[in-house]
Tab-separated table of C-alpha atoms in Angstrom:
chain	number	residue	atom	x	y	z
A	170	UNK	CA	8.137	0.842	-3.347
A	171	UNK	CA	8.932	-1.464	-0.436
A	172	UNK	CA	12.833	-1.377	1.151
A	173	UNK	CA	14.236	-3.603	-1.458
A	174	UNK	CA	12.746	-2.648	-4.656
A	175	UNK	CA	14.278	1.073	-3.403
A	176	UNK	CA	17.912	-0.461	-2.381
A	177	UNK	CA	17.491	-2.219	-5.394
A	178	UNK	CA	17.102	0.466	-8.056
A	179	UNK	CA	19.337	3.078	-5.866
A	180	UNK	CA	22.284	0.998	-5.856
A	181	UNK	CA	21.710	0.013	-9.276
A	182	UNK	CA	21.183	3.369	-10.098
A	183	UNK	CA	24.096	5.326	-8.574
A	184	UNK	CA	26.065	2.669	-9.121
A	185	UNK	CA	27.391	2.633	-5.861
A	186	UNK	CA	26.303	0.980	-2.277
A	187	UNK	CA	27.724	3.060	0.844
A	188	UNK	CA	25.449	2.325	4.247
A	189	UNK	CA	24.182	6.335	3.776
A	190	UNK	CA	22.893	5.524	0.250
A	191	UNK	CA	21.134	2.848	1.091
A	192	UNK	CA	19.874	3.795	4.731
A	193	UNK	CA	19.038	7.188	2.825
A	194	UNK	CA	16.982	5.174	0.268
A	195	UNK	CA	14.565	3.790	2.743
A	196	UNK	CA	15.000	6.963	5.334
A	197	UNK	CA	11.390	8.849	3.542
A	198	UNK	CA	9.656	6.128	4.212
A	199	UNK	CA	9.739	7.251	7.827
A	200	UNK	CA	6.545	9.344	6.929
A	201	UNK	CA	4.978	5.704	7.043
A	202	UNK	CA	5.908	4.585	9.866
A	203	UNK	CA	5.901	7.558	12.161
A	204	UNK	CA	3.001	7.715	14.433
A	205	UNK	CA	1.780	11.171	13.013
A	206	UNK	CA	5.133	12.791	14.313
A	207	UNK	CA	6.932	12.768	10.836
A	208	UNK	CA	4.792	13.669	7.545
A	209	UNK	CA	5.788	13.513	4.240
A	210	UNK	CA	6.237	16.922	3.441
A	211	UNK	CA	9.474	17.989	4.546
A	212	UNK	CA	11.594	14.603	3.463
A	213	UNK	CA	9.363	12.435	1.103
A	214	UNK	CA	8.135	15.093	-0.977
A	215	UNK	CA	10.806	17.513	-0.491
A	216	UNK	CA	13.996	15.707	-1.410
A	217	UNK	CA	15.854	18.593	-2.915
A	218	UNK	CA	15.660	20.931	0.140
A	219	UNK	CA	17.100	18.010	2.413
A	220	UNK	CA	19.942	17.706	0.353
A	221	UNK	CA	20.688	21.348	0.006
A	222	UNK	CA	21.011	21.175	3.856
A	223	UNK	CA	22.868	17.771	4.301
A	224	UNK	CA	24.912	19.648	1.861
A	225	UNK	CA	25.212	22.550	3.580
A	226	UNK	CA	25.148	21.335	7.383
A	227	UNK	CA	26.046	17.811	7.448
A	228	UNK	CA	27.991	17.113	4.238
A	229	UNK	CA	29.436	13.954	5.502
A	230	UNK	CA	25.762	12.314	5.215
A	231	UNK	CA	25.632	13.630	1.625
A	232	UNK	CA	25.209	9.909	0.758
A	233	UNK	CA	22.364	9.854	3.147
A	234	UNK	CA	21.001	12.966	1.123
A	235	UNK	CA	21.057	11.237	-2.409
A	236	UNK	CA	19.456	8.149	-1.427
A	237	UNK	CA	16.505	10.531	-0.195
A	238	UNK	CA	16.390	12.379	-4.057
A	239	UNK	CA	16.689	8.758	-5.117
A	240	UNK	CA	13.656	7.462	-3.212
A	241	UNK	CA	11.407	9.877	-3.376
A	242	UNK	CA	8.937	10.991	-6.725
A	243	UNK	CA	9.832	14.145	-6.635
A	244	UNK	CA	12.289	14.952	-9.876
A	245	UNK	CA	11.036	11.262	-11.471
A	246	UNK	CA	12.819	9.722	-8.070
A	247	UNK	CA	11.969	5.435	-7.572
A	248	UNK	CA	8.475	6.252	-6.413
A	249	UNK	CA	7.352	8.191	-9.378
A	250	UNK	CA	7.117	5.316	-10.915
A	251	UNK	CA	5.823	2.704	-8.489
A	252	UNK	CA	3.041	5.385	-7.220
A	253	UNK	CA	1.717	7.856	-9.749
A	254	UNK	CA	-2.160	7.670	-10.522
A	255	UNK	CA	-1.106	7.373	-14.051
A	256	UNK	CA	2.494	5.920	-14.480
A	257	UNK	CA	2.740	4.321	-11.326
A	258	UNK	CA	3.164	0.135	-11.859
A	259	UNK	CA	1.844	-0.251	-8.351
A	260	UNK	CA	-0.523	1.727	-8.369
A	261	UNK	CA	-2.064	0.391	-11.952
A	262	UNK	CA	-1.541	-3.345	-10.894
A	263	UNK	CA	-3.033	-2.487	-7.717
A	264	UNK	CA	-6.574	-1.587	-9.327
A	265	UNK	CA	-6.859	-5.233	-10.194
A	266	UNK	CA	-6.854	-5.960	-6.300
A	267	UNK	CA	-8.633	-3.153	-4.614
A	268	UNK	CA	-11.707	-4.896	-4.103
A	269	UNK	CA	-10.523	-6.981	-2.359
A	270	UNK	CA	-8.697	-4.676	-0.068
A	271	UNK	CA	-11.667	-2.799	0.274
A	272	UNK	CA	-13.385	-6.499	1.618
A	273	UNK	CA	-10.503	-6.716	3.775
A	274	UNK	CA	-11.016	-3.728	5.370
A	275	UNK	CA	-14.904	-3.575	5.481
A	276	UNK	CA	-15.159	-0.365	3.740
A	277	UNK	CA	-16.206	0.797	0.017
A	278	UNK	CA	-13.690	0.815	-3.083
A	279	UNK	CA	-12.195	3.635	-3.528
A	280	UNK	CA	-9.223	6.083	-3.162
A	281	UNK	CA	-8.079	4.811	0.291
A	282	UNK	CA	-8.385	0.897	-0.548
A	283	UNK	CA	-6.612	1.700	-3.850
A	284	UNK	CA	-3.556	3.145	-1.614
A	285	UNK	CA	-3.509	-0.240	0.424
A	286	UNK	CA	-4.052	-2.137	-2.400
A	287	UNK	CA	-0.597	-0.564	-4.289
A	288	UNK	CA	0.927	-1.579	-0.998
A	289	UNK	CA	0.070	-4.944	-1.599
A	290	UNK	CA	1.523	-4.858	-4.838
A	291	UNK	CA	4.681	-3.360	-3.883
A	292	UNK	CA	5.296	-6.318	-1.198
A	293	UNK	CA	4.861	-8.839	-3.716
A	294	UNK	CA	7.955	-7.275	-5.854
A	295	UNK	CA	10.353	-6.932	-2.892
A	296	UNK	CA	9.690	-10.746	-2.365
A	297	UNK	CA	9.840	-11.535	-5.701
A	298	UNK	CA	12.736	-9.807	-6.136
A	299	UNK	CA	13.847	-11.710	-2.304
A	300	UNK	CA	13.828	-14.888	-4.221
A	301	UNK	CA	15.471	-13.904	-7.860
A	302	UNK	CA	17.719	-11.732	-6.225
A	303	UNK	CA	19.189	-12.847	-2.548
A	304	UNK	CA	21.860	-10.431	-3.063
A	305	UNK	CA	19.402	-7.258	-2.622
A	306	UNK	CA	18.655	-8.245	1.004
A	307	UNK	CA	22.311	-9.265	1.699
A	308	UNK	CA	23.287	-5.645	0.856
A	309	UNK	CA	20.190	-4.307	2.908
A	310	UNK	CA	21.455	-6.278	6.024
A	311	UNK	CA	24.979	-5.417	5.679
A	312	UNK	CA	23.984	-1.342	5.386
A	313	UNK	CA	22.279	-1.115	8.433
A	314	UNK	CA	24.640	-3.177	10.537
A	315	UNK	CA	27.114	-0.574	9.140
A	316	UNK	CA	24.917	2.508	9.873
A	317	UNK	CA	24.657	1.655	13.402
A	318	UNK	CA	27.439	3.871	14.281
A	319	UNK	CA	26.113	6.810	12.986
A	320	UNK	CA	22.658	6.460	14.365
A	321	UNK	CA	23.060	9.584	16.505
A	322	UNK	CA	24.486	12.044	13.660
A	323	UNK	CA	21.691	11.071	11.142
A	324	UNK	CA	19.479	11.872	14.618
A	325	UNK	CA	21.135	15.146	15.139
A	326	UNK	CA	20.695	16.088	11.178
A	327	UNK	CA	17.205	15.386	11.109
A	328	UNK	CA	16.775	17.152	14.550
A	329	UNK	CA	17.917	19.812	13.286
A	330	UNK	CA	16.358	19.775	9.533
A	331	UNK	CA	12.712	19.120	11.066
A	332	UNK	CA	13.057	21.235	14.199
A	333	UNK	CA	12.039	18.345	16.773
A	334	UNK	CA	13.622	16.782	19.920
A	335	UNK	CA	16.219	14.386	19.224
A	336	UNK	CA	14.752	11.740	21.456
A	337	UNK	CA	11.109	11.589	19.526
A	338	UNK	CA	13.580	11.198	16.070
A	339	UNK	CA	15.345	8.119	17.439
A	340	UNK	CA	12.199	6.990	18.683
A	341	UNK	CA	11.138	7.673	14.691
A	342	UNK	CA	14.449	6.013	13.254
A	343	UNK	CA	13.672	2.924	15.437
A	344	UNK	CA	10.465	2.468	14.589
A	345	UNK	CA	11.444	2.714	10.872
A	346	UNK	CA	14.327	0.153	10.847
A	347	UNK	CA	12.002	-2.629	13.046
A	348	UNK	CA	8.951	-2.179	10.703
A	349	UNK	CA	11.581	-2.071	7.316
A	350	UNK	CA	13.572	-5.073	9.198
A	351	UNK	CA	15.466	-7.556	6.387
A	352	UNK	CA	14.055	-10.243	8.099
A	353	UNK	CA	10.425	-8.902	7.671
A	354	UNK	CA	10.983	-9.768	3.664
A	355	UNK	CA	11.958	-12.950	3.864
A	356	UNK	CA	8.547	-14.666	3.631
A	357	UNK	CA	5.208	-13.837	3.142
A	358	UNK	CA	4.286	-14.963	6.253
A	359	UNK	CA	6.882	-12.720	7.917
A	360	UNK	CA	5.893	-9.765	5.683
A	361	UNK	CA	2.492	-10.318	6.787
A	362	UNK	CA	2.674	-10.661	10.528
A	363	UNK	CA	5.694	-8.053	11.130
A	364	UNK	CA	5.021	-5.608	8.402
A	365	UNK	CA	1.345	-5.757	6.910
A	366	UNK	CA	-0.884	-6.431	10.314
A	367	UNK	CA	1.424	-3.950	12.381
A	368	UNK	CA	0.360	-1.141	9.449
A	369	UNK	CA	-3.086	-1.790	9.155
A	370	UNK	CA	-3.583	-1.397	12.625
A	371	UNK	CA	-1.651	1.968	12.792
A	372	UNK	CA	-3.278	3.561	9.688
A	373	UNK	CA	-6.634	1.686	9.793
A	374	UNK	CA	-7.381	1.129	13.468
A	375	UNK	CA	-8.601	-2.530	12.221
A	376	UNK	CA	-7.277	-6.192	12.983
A	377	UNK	CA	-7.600	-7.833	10.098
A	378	UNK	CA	-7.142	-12.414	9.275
A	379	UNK	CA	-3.627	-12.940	8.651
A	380	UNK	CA	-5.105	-15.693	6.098
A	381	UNK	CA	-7.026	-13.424	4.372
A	382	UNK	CA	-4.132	-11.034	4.242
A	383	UNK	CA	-2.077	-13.633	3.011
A	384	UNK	CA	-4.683	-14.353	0.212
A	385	UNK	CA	-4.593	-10.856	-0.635
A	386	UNK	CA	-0.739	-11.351	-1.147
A	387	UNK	CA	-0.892	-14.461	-3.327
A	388	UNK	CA	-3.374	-12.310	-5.539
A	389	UNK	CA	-0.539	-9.515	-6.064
A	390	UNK	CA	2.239	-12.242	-6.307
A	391	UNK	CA	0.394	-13.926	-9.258
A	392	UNK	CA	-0.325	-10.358	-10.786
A	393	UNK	CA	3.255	-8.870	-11.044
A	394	UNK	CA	5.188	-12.476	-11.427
A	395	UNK	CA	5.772	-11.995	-15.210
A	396	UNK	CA	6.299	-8.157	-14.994
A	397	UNK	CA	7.684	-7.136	-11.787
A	398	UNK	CA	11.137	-7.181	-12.916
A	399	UNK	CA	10.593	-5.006	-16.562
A	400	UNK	CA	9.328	-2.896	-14.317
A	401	UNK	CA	12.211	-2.219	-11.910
A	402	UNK	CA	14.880	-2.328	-14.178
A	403	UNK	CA	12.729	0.250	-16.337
A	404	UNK	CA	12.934	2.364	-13.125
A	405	UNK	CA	16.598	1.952	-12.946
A	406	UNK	CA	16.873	2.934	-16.395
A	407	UNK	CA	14.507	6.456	-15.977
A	408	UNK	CA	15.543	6.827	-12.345
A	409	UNK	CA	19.485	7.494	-13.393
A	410	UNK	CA	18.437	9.938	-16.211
A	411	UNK	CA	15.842	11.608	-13.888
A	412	UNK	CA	18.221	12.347	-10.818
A	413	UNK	CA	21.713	11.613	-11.892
């Protein structure tokens, strides 16, 4: 899942929609976006050991903590559900597109066009659910004005949590919040020039046609239009008996 499709079904999950939640619900995603600094192995796929030490060291982030167990697939978390080979909505609608991504990118179909190819599917249900649901990236906004402030303790926990230099995890927490911008969702076109082009260049080493990008987008759009919401409030529904 993209930023809103996780604030989405954490708030509507937990019921609840503190900055920390909602920062924490994108926070894994930093795996992403991190320039090989950050993998997914000690926040993405290890949700429960992060919040044992939030818990323990920094238990005013605990927020911050659950929407990390909320995000990730670990425990039947949001991703479960958007990525699994088998259950995974993305990940099955993405199939339908994958040759096409594997066009895009010049190279045969496969496992690693698949994996771009969910990603494509996952934009076009954050801005589907951009348009049905304003509200979503209202709330989005509003948490990370409010989480400003406490930039430098979620630096300090995560410092501490992954062992690294303070200065390369702000550098990290930057570069997640510009790529995972509100204003990146607003449009396709802004999704594809700010978020899409940006990613394929990091994790590809390719420039790609913003127009055939965009096609690529429309594709995925007209795939998930009559299903994309089923399928998140399904999540919601799994996601609160999973973790909560």
């Amino acid at each position: 899942m993209l930023p809103l499709s996780h604030v989405y079904v954490s708030t509507q999950a937990s019921g609840r929609k503190t900055p920390l939640l909602i920062f924490g619900s994108i926070l894994p995603d930093i795996a992403t976006t991190s320039a090989q600094s950050i993998g997914r192995d000690k926040i993405h796929n290890a949700p429960r050991d992060f919040f044992n030490f939030v818990q323990t060291h920094y238990p005013d982030l605990i927020d911050l903590a659950w929407g990390v167990r909320l995000h990730s697939q670990v425990d039947g978390g949001a991703d479960y559900y958007s990525d699994d080979s088998k259950a995974g909505y993305a990940k099955i609608e993405g199939a339908k597109i994958s040759h096409a991504v594997a066009e895009l990118l010049e190279i045969p179909k496969g496992d690693v066009s698949l994996v771009l190819a969910h990603n494509f599917i996952e934009l076009a249900v954050d801005l589907q659910l951009h348009q049905d649901h304003p509200e979503v990236l209202t709330s989005y906004r509003a948490a990370l004005e409010a989480i400003e402030p406490r930039i430098p303790e979620i630096t300090e926990c995560l410092a501490d949590y992954l062992n690294l230099d303070s200065s390369l995890i702000l550098s990290e927490l930057r570069t997640l919040i510009y790529f995972l911008s509100p204003a990146n969702f607003l449009s396709k076109d802004a999704a594809v020039q700010q978020v899409v082009l940006p990613l394929i260049k990091i994790k590809f080493h390719k420039s790609v046609a913003a127009t055939e990008v965009l096609k690529i987008v429309d594709q995925a759009i007209f795939i998930t239009k009559s299903t994309y919401g089923e399928f998140l409030s399904n999540s919601v529904i799994k996601v609160t008996r999973n973790i909560l």
